[in-house]
Short mmCIF file of C-alpha atoms in Angstrom, two decimals:
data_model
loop_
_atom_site.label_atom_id
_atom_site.label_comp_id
_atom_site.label_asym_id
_atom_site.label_seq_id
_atom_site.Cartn_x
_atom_site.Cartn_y
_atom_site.Cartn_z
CA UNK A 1 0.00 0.00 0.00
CA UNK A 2 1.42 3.39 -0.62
CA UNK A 3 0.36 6.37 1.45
CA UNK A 4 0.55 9.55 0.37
CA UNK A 5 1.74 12.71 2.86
CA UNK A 6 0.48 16.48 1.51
CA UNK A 7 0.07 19.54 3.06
CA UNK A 8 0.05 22.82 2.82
CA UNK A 9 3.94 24.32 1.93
CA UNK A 10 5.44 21.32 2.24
CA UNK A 11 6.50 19.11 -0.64
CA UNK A 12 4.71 15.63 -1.60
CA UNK A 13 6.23 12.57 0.03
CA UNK A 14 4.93 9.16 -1.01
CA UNK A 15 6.24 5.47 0.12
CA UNK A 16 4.81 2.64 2.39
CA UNK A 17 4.78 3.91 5.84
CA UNK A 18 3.13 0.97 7.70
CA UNK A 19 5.78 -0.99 8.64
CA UNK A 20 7.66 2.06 9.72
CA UNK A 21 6.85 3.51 13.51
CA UNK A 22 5.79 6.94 13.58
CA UNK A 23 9.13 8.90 15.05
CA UNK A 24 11.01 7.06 12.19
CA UNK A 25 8.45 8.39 9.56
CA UNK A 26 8.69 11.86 11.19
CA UNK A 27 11.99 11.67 10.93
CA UNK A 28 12.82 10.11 7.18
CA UNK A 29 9.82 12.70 6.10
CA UNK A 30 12.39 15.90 7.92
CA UNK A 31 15.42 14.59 6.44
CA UNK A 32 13.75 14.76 3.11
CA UNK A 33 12.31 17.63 3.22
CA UNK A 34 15.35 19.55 4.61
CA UNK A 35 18.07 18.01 2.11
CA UNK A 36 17.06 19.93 -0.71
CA UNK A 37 14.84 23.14 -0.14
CA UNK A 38 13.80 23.00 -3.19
CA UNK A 39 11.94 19.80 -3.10
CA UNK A 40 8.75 19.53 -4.92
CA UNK A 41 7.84 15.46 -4.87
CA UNK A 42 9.63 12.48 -3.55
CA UNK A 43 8.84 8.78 -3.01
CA UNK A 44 10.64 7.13 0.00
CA UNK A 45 12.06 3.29 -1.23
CA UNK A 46 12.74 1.65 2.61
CA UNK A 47 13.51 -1.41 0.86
CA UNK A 48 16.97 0.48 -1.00
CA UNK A 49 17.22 2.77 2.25
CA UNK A 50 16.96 5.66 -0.47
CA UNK A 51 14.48 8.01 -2.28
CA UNK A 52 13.81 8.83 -5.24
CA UNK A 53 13.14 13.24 -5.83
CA UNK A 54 11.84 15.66 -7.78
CA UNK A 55 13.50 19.24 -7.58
CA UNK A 56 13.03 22.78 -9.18
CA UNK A 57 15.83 25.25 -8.92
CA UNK A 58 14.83 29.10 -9.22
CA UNK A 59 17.83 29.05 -11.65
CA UNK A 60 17.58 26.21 -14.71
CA UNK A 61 15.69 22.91 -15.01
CA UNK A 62 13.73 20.61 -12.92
CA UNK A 63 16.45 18.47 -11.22
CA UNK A 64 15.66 14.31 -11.08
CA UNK A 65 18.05 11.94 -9.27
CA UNK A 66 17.98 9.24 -6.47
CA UNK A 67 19.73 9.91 -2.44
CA UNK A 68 20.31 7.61 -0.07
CA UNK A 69 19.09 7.31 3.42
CA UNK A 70 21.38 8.20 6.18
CA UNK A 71 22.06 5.42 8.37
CA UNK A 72 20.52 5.17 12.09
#
């Protein structure tokens, strides 16, 4: 199942929370979100430890790539 996180100024992040308690999906959600400002969607992968984003730059092109996790 894939649940979807939105609101209101904050970027789009999708991925299968339910096996994950909720201070660890606070925290992946915050390391997301803070790694690149300019964040506009990305879908956490647990099962690589990565995630896959979305990014638009106020200078040049939208920006596509894959990070991974941090460990701990």
């Amino acid at each position: 199942h894939s649940l979807q996180i939105t609101s209101a100024g904050n970027p789009t992040i999708k991925g299968d929370f339910t096996s994950l308690p909720p201070k660890c999906e606070t925290k992946a959600k915050e390391y997301i979100k803070n790694k690149f400002p300019d964040l506009l969607e990305a879908t956490l992968r647990l099962r690589y430890c990565d995630f896959f984003y979305i990014r638009e730059p106020k200078i040049g092109p939208r920006i596509q790539g894959e990070y991974a996790l941090p460990d701990g």
